[in-house]
Structure formats: C-alpha cells, structure tokens
Short mmCIF file of C-alpha atoms and ligand atoms in Angstrom, two decimals:
data_model
loop_
_atom_site.label_atom_id
_atom_site.label_comp_id
_atom_site.label_asym_id
_atom_site.label_seq_id
_atom_site.Cartn_x
_atom_site.Cartn_y
_atom_site.Cartn_z
CA UNK A 12 0.00 0.00 0.00
CA UNK A 13 2.65 2.45 1.12
CA UNK A 14 4.76 1.54 -1.87
CA UNK A 15 1.82 2.17 -4.13
CA UNK A 16 1.09 5.62 -2.77
CA UNK A 17 4.77 6.52 -2.96
CA UNK A 18 4.81 5.54 -6.59
CA UNK A 19 1.61 7.49 -7.18
CA UNK A 20 3.09 10.55 -5.48
CA UNK A 21 6.23 10.27 -7.56
CA UNK A 22 4.16 9.94 -10.71
CA UNK A 23 2.15 13.02 -9.78
CA UNK A 24 5.25 15.05 -9.14
CA UNK A 25 6.64 13.93 -12.44
CA UNK A 26 3.37 14.82 -14.11
CA UNK A 27 3.24 18.23 -12.55
CA UNK A 28 6.82 18.88 -13.57
CA UNK A 29 6.25 17.99 -17.18
CA UNK A 30 2.97 19.85 -17.32
CA UNK A 31 4.41 23.06 -15.98
CA UNK A 32 7.43 22.68 -18.24
CA UNK A 33 4.99 22.47 -21.07
CA UNK A 34 2.84 25.40 -19.95
CA UNK A 35 5.76 27.72 -19.33
CA UNK A 36 7.57 27.18 -22.60
CA UNK A 37 7.42 30.37 -24.57
CA UNK A 38 5.82 32.17 -21.63
CA UNK A 39 2.69 32.37 -23.76
CA UNK A 40 -0.37 33.71 -22.00
CA UNK A 41 -1.81 30.34 -21.17
CA UNK A 42 -4.24 29.80 -18.43
CA UNK A 43 -1.96 27.67 -16.34
CA UNK A 44 -1.92 29.97 -13.37
CA UNK A 45 -4.77 28.22 -11.63
CA UNK A 46 -3.36 28.71 -8.15
CA UNK A 47 -2.02 25.91 -6.02
CA UNK A 48 -4.46 23.27 -7.27
CA UNK A 49 -2.31 22.81 -10.38
CA UNK A 50 -5.29 21.84 -12.51
CA UNK A 51 -3.85 22.63 -15.89
CA UNK A 52 -6.01 21.65 -18.80
CA UNK A 53 -4.55 19.22 -21.29
CA UNK A 54 -4.89 20.37 -24.88
CA UNK A 55 -5.14 17.65 -27.49
CA UNK A 56 -4.98 18.14 -31.24
CA UNK A 57 -6.84 15.36 -33.01
CA UNK A 58 -6.57 14.83 -36.79
CA UNK A 59 -9.45 12.61 -37.83
CA UNK A 60 -9.58 10.68 -41.12
CA UNK A 61 -12.96 11.99 -42.24
CA UNK A 62 -16.62 11.08 -41.94
CA UNK A 63 -16.63 8.23 -44.43
CA UNK A 64 -18.58 5.63 -42.47
CA UNK A 65 -20.86 4.87 -39.55
CA UNK A 66 -17.81 3.56 -37.74
CA UNK A 67 -16.02 6.88 -38.15
CA UNK A 68 -19.00 8.87 -36.92
CA UNK A 69 -19.22 6.73 -33.78
CA UNK A 70 -15.47 7.07 -33.28
CA UNK A 71 -15.60 10.87 -33.56
CA UNK A 72 -18.52 11.10 -31.13
CA UNK A 73 -16.71 8.89 -28.63
CA UNK A 74 -13.58 11.06 -28.80
CA UNK A 75 -15.43 14.38 -28.54
CA UNK A 76 -17.76 13.25 -25.75
CA UNK A 77 -14.97 11.75 -23.68
CA UNK A 78 -12.76 14.81 -24.07
CA UNK A 79 -15.59 16.99 -22.85
CA UNK A 80 -16.38 14.72 -19.91
CA UNK A 81 -12.70 14.58 -18.91
CA UNK A 82 -12.13 18.32 -19.25
CA UNK A 83 -9.62 17.89 -22.06
CA UNK A 84 -9.45 20.80 -24.47
CA UNK A 85 -9.90 19.11 -27.85
CA UNK A 86 -8.91 20.69 -31.13
CA UNK A 87 -10.51 18.55 -33.81
CA UNK A 88 -10.07 18.46 -37.58
CA UNK A 89 -11.63 16.34 -40.32
CA UNK A 90 -9.20 15.51 -43.16
CA UNK A 91 -11.83 14.29 -45.62
CA UNK A 92 -9.77 11.14 -46.25
CA UNK A 93 -6.79 13.17 -47.54
CA UNK A 94 -3.32 12.68 -46.12
CA UNK A 95 -2.23 16.20 -47.03
CA UNK A 96 -5.06 17.62 -44.90
CA UNK A 97 -4.00 15.50 -41.94
CA UNK A 98 -0.41 16.65 -42.30
CA UNK A 99 -1.57 20.28 -42.39
CA UNK A 100 -3.65 19.75 -39.26
CA UNK A 101 -0.75 18.13 -37.40
CA UNK A 102 1.56 21.00 -38.39
CA UNK A 103 -0.95 23.50 -37.07
CA UNK A 104 -1.23 21.60 -33.77
CA UNK A 105 2.56 21.75 -33.49
CA UNK A 106 2.46 25.49 -34.06
CA UNK A 107 -0.25 25.90 -31.45
CA UNK A 108 1.94 23.98 -28.98
CA UNK A 109 -0.75 21.52 -27.94
CA UNK A 110 0.20 19.10 -25.14
CA UNK A 111 -0.46 15.98 -27.17
CA UNK A 112 -1.36 15.11 -30.75
CA UNK A 113 -3.53 12.13 -31.61
CA UNK A 114 -4.51 10.98 -35.07
CA UNK A 115 -5.78 8.11 -37.13
CA UNK A 116 -3.51 7.96 -40.19
CA UNK A 117 -5.57 7.69 -43.36
CA UNK A 118 -2.82 5.67 -45.08
CA UNK A 119 0.16 3.82 -43.60
CA UNK A 120 3.13 5.48 -45.26
CA UNK A 121 4.52 9.00 -45.61
CA UNK A 122 4.40 10.20 -42.01
CA UNK A 123 8.04 10.31 -40.90
CA UNK A 124 8.72 13.96 -41.73
CA UNK A 125 5.76 15.45 -39.89
CA UNK A 126 6.20 13.07 -36.95
CA UNK A 127 9.82 14.15 -36.67
CA UNK A 128 8.63 17.74 -36.51
CA UNK A 129 6.35 16.85 -33.59
CA UNK A 130 9.18 15.00 -31.88
CA UNK A 131 11.50 17.99 -32.25
CA UNK A 132 8.80 20.18 -30.69
CA UNK A 133 8.57 17.68 -27.81
CA UNK A 134 4.90 16.99 -28.45
CA UNK A 135 3.99 13.35 -27.88
CA UNK A 136 1.90 11.63 -30.57
CA UNK A 137 -0.67 8.90 -30.02
CA UNK A 138 -1.83 6.81 -32.96
CA UNK A 139 -5.45 5.72 -32.71
CA UNK A 140 -7.35 3.21 -34.80
CA UNK A 141 -4.87 3.00 -37.71
CA UNK A 142 -1.11 2.62 -37.57
CA UNK A 143 1.78 4.00 -39.61
CA UNK A 144 4.36 2.00 -41.47
CA UNK A 145 7.61 3.49 -40.18
CA UNK A 146 10.96 2.01 -39.16
CA UNK A 147 11.21 4.49 -36.30
CA UNK A 148 8.80 3.69 -33.50
CA UNK A 149 10.18 6.52 -31.37
CA UNK A 150 8.03 8.83 -33.51
CA UNK A 151 4.92 7.95 -31.51
CA UNK A 152 4.22 7.14 -27.88
CA UNK A 153 1.66 4.41 -28.39
CA UNK A 154 -0.77 2.89 -30.87
CA UNK A 155 -4.34 2.22 -29.68
CA UNK A 156 -6.55 0.21 -31.99
CA UNK A 157 -7.80 -3.07 -33.37
CA UNK A 158 -5.86 -5.97 -34.78
CA UNK A 159 -7.02 -5.74 -38.40
CA UNK A 160 -5.20 -8.87 -39.54
CA UNK A 161 -7.10 -10.83 -36.93
CA UNK A 162 -10.37 -9.29 -38.13
CA UNK A 163 -9.61 -10.49 -41.67
CA UNK A 164 -8.76 -13.94 -40.32
CA UNK A 165 -12.08 -14.14 -38.47
CA UNK A 166 -13.96 -13.24 -41.67
CA UNK A 167 -12.00 -15.86 -43.62
CA UNK A 168 -12.47 -18.50 -40.95
CA UNK A 169 -16.24 -18.10 -40.96
CA UNK A 170 -16.25 -18.46 -44.74
CA UNK A 171 -14.12 -21.63 -44.58
CA UNK A 172 -16.32 -23.08 -41.81
CA UNK A 173 -19.49 -22.39 -43.81
CA UNK A 174 -18.10 -23.01 -47.30
CA UNK A 175 -20.67 -25.63 -48.25
CA UNK A 176 -23.54 -23.16 -47.67
CA UNK A 177 -21.69 -20.41 -49.49
CA UNK A 178 -21.58 -22.12 -52.88
CA UNK A 179 -24.90 -20.60 -53.83
CA UNK A 180 -24.97 -21.75 -57.46
CA UNK A 181 -23.69 -25.21 -56.56
CA UNK A 182 -20.91 -25.22 -59.16
CA UNK A 183 -18.36 -26.60 -56.71
CA UNK A 184 -16.51 -23.31 -56.13
CA UNK A 185 -17.13 -20.37 -53.82
CA UNK A 186 -16.55 -17.23 -55.86
CA UNK A 187 -15.80 -14.18 -53.73
CA UNK A 188 -15.66 -10.51 -54.70
CA UNK A 189 -13.85 -8.20 -52.32
CA UNK A 190 -14.73 -4.57 -51.59
CA UNK A 191 -11.51 -3.10 -50.26
CA UNK A 192 -11.18 -0.16 -47.89
CA UNK A 193 -9.16 2.96 -48.71
CA UNK A 194 -6.11 2.03 -50.75
CA UNK A 195 -2.95 2.05 -48.63
CA UNK A 196 -4.82 2.20 -45.31
CA UNK A 197 -3.90 -0.21 -42.54
CA UNK A 198 -7.37 -1.78 -42.27
CA UNK A 199 -7.59 -2.41 -46.04
CA UNK A 200 -4.12 -3.95 -46.21
CA UNK A 201 -4.48 -6.05 -43.07
CA UNK A 202 -8.08 -7.21 -43.54
CA UNK A 203 -7.16 -8.50 -46.99
CA UNK A 204 -4.02 -10.19 -45.71
CA UNK A 205 -5.79 -11.90 -42.79
CA UNK A 206 -8.67 -13.07 -44.98
CA UNK A 207 -6.38 -14.47 -47.71
CA UNK A 208 -4.18 -16.29 -45.23
CA UNK A 209 -7.16 -18.30 -43.98
CA UNK A 210 -9.12 -18.96 -47.19
CA UNK A 211 -5.91 -20.26 -48.77
CA UNK A 212 -6.55 -23.49 -46.88
CA UNK A 213 -9.66 -24.24 -48.97
CA UNK A 214 -9.12 -24.75 -52.71
CA UNK A 215 -12.82 -24.30 -53.44
CA UNK A 216 -12.75 -20.65 -52.35
CA UNK A 217 -11.41 -18.07 -54.78
CA UNK A 218 -11.41 -14.27 -54.87
CA UNK A 219 -12.42 -13.50 -58.46
CA UNK A 220 -12.38 -9.69 -58.24
CA UNK A 221 -11.22 -7.04 -55.79
CA UNK A 222 -11.46 -3.26 -55.88
CA UNK A 223 -11.55 -0.31 -53.50
CA UNK A 224 -14.83 1.28 -52.44
CA UNK A 225 -12.98 3.72 -50.16
CA UNK A 226 -14.93 2.58 -47.07
CA UNK A 227 -18.05 4.48 -48.22
CA UNK A 228 -21.57 3.27 -48.94
CA UNK A 229 -21.59 4.93 -52.32
CA UNK A 230 -18.18 3.46 -53.18
CA UNK A 231 -19.38 -0.04 -52.24
CA UNK A 232 -22.51 0.35 -54.34
CA UNK A 233 -20.66 1.53 -57.44
CA UNK A 234 -17.98 -1.17 -57.29
CA UNK A 235 -20.63 -3.85 -56.72
CA UNK A 236 -22.58 -2.64 -59.75
CA UNK A 237 -19.42 -3.10 -61.83
CA UNK A 238 -18.80 -6.56 -60.40
CA UNK A 239 -22.38 -7.64 -61.08
CA UNK A 240 -22.06 -6.71 -64.72
CA UNK A 241 -18.54 -8.02 -65.27
CA UNK A 242 -18.39 -11.23 -63.17
CA UNK A 243 -20.34 -14.47 -63.49
CA UNK A 244 -21.49 -16.59 -60.59
CA UNK A 245 -20.65 -14.33 -57.62
CA UNK A 246 -21.43 -16.30 -54.43
CA UNK A 247 -19.99 -14.05 -51.71
CA UNK A 248 -19.12 -10.39 -51.07
CA UNK A 249 -16.36 -9.73 -48.55
CA UNK A 250 -16.55 -6.01 -47.68
CA UNK A 251 -13.87 -4.40 -45.50
CA UNK A 252 -16.59 -2.43 -43.69
CA UNK A 253 -20.35 -2.39 -43.11
CA UNK A 254 -20.96 0.73 -45.17
CA UNK A 255 -19.54 -0.81 -48.36
CA UNK A 256 -21.55 -3.97 -47.65
CA UNK A 257 -24.68 -1.84 -47.29
CA UNK A 258 -23.91 -0.18 -50.63
CA UNK A 259 -23.47 -3.64 -52.18
CA UNK A 260 -26.89 -4.64 -50.84
CA UNK A 261 -28.46 -1.78 -52.80
CA UNK A 262 -26.68 -2.84 -55.98
CA UNK A 263 -27.69 -6.50 -55.51
CA UNK A 264 -31.33 -5.57 -54.95
CA UNK A 265 -31.31 -3.36 -58.05
CA UNK A 266 -30.36 -6.48 -60.03
CA UNK A 267 -33.45 -8.26 -58.69
CA UNK A 268 -31.37 -10.53 -56.46
CA UNK A 269 -31.79 -11.17 -52.74
CA UNK A 270 -28.80 -10.12 -50.60
CA UNK A 271 -27.94 -12.69 -47.94
CA UNK A 272 -29.42 -15.49 -50.03
CA UNK A 273 -28.53 -15.22 -53.72
CA UNK A 274 -25.29 -13.55 -52.75
CA UNK A 275 -23.87 -13.97 -49.23
CA UNK A 276 -22.26 -10.98 -47.52
CA UNK A 277 -19.50 -10.77 -44.92
CA UNK A 278 -18.48 -7.38 -43.49
CA UNK A 279 -16.39 -5.79 -40.73
CA UNK A 280 -17.39 -3.15 -38.10
CA UNK A 281 -20.80 -4.12 -36.61
CA UNK A 282 -22.24 -0.61 -36.49
CA UNK A 283 -26.02 -0.28 -36.01
CA UNK A 284 -26.98 -0.22 -39.69
CA UNK A 285 -24.78 -3.23 -40.38
CA UNK A 286 -26.17 -5.14 -37.41
CA UNK A 287 -29.72 -4.32 -38.51
CA UNK A 288 -29.04 -5.72 -41.99
CA UNK A 289 -27.47 -8.80 -40.37
CA UNK A 290 -30.49 -9.34 -38.13
CA UNK A 291 -32.77 -8.93 -41.19
CA UNK A 292 -30.86 -11.60 -43.08
CA UNK A 293 -29.34 -9.30 -45.72
CA UNK A 294 -25.81 -9.70 -44.34
CA UNK A 295 -24.59 -13.14 -43.23
CA UNK A 296 -21.70 -12.46 -40.85
CA UNK A 297 -19.99 -9.42 -39.29
CA UNK A 298 -16.62 -9.15 -37.61
CA UNK A 299 -16.72 -6.47 -34.93
CA UNK A 300 -14.35 -3.49 -34.89
CA UNK A 301 -14.88 -1.25 -31.89
CA UNK A 302 -14.96 2.52 -32.62
CA UNK A 303 -15.47 3.63 -29.00
CA UNK A 304 -11.84 4.51 -28.41
CA UNK A 305 -12.43 7.82 -26.59
CA UNK A 306 -12.06 6.63 -22.97
CA UNK A 307 -8.86 4.66 -23.59
CA UNK A 308 -7.43 7.45 -25.73
CA UNK A 309 -7.99 10.13 -23.07
CA UNK A 310 -6.48 7.87 -20.38
CA UNK A 311 -3.40 7.31 -22.50
CA UNK A 312 -3.16 11.03 -23.26
CA UNK A 313 -3.15 11.92 -19.58
CA UNK A 314 -0.45 9.37 -18.87
CA UNK A 315 1.70 10.42 -21.80
CA UNK A 316 1.43 14.12 -20.95
CA UNK A 317 2.34 13.28 -17.34
CA UNK A 318 5.50 11.62 -18.63
CA UNK A 319 4.41 8.14 -17.55
CA UNK A 320 5.42 4.98 -19.39
CA UNK A 321 2.62 3.49 -21.49
CA UNK A 322 2.36 0.27 -23.49
CA UNK A 323 3.57 0.81 -27.04
CA UNK A 324 0.60 -1.12 -28.39
CA UNK A 325 -2.90 -1.25 -26.89
CA UNK A 326 -5.22 -3.66 -28.70
CA UNK A 327 -8.99 -3.29 -28.42
CA UNK A 328 -11.09 -6.36 -27.73
CA UNK A 329 -13.64 -7.48 -30.27
CA UNK A 330 -16.04 -10.23 -31.18
CA UNK A 331 -18.03 -11.51 -34.19
CA UNK A 332 -21.77 -11.75 -34.94
CA UNK A 333 -23.96 -14.27 -36.75
CA UNK A 334 -27.53 -13.37 -37.73
CA UNK A 335 -28.93 -14.89 -34.52
CA UNK A 336 -26.36 -13.10 -32.35
CA UNK A 337 -27.14 -9.78 -34.09
CA UNK A 338 -30.83 -10.11 -33.19
CA UNK A 339 -29.87 -10.53 -29.54
CA UNK A 340 -27.25 -7.78 -29.43
CA UNK A 341 -29.08 -5.13 -31.43
CA UNK A 342 -31.33 -3.66 -28.70
CA UNK A 343 -28.30 -2.80 -26.52
CA UNK A 344 -26.01 -1.67 -29.32
CA UNK A 345 -24.55 1.77 -28.57
CA UNK A 346 -23.44 2.68 -32.07
O1 GYE B 271 -13.55 -0.20 -40.30
C1 GYE B 271 -14.17 1.77 -41.46
C2 GYE B 271 -13.64 3.14 -41.36
O2 GYE B 271 -10.05 2.45 -39.57
C3 GYE B 271 -11.15 0.74 -38.40
O3 GYE B 271 -12.27 2.97 -41.10
C4 GYE B 271 -11.28 1.95 -39.23
C5 GYE B 271 -12.09 1.74 -40.50
C6 GYE B 271 -13.47 1.17 -40.30
O4 GYE B 271 -13.94 3.94 -42.39
O5 GYE B 271 -15.56 1.72 -41.40
#
C-alpha cells in the first residue's frame, strides 16, 4: 500500500513537472496559473480521417464526448480522407503547442517527416485506430486500436467453416468478390491479408475480383454494380466495412437478387446499420471493430502528458456476430 502511494506521489510530481514545463515554454499567455491546485487543462490536437462511415461517426462522437467529460481541451479536424489535410492539421497543432497530438492515419506510409517535426517540438503523438508503417517507432508514444489482420482472419475462418452453404450456385466453387477499404490504409491492407491467409486453406474458395470502395456506402454500391455486370457466378461479397456492404446490398437488390441469399455478404465493423441488416438476413456475418476509443485514448493522453510509461501497443477487444447473435445484441447496441 505504502509503496503504491509513494509511486503514485512520484508519478504526480513527475506529471506536474512535465505539465508546468509544457505550460511555461514560450511564456505564452496560457491559463496555467490556476493557483495551487495545479489543474492545468490538457490540450489535445486530433486529426481525424474523415466522416466516411458509420464507424467513423461513432469514433468521432466517442472522442469528442470523452474529451468533454474529462475536461480535455480538444482541437478537432476532419481531413476528408486526404493525407495532405491530416499533415496540415498536425503542423498547425505543433504550431499551437498543444500538449499531445492524436490521429488516425488515413494511409500507412509517408508520415516520418511530420512526426519528426512533432518530436522535435517535444509533443507526444498517439496513434489511434490506424497505424503508420515506419521504421522508427520513437516517432509515436503508443498505438491504440484493433488488430485488423485478426479481423480479416475471423472473416475468412467463418467463410471456410461455412463453405458448403456459401456455394450458392452449386458449381463446386465459392466465388468471392472483395470490396476493399481505402487504398494504402492499414485496415484495407491487413483485412485483406488476414482473410487471404485463412481462405488459402480451402481450394474451393477463390477471390475473383477485388477493388476499393474507399470505405463508403456509395463506393461499395458503385464497385458492386461493376462486379455484377462483369463477373459471373458471384457467391460471396467480402466487404472491409459495413458501409460498403450496405452499398453492395443496394446494388444486388437493383439487379433483382436477394442479398444474404442469392449472394452472401460478410463485413467488418458491426455498427447499427450493419447489425440491422445482419439481423434482417441481408448480411450473413460481421466481424466487430470497436470505434469507442475515446475513454482509452484520453487515459493514455493523460499518462503520456504526465510523462508516464505506457504500453507501445494497446489492442482493443472485439467479437463476431452471426444473424442470430445480431438479433440478440441489437437492442443494446450503442453505435
Ligand atoms: O472499419 C471503417 C472506417 O479504420 C477501423 O475505417 C477503421 C475503419 C473502419 O472507415 O468503417
């Protein structure tokens, strides 16, 4: 007990030291003079990917609501799925001397320069949701998010386990079309890799076409329309998120086919609209990806700003849903 409180006291002192160091740099007129209580507000700059999907909307709400509840001053920007916009936002957060920068990198590569600028300015960076592909892991404090390879594996495993029901036209092969997420993004790369690594064990399953729908409903619909006119005998759609799967449903219906029966659908995310389609039988299986990262992100931010050691990788826990499980889970679904 005593040991614990000593450690806590030491951590607090450390925190106070690094906070005041931060507040006093540049002697800028910041509001850190709150008397002896030392309650300095943490300022976080957050560079969001965009508003491309139901997942993203839930993620943004979780971050904004938690920041407000925790008294963290959040500067928020929406990059509209463009890396250059995210880089601009990060540079402006550096200029504003925020205490911590958090962002969800739209694509994996091309971040080293701007992250070095943050490092030189002594502003810690937290990656949330998506990771970067960089040799230098000193450029960020921690990465909080899902294991996308595992999500792809879960999708592939369900397909392998149910392969006999998936050969809708009974021609002896399961023909899959894939709706990929944003090209170059971690979830698109990893969900494809995980899926392929598992379906490789079954010779009857083949991916006959694959194209990006940019994680949007409209993108999924358009790509599916193309697939329906160019490919014969599609049995299964594997969509890297619910929104693209929901777009595919519209395209399938427009062809006079029944989604979930004539063409089976597997997606990732498990947001409300996806879960509703699953419960209604229009989607067949969803791998969950949890967008409610706000509470863990704000905890990590406080620790990082206080100079405490944090895990370099924090993985969120997730499950999967069949149609029956979706019916049960839907009434309590938060997002
Ligand atoms: O699956 C998708 C969103 O990065 C996990 O991005 C996130 C993905 C999510 O657009 O819906």
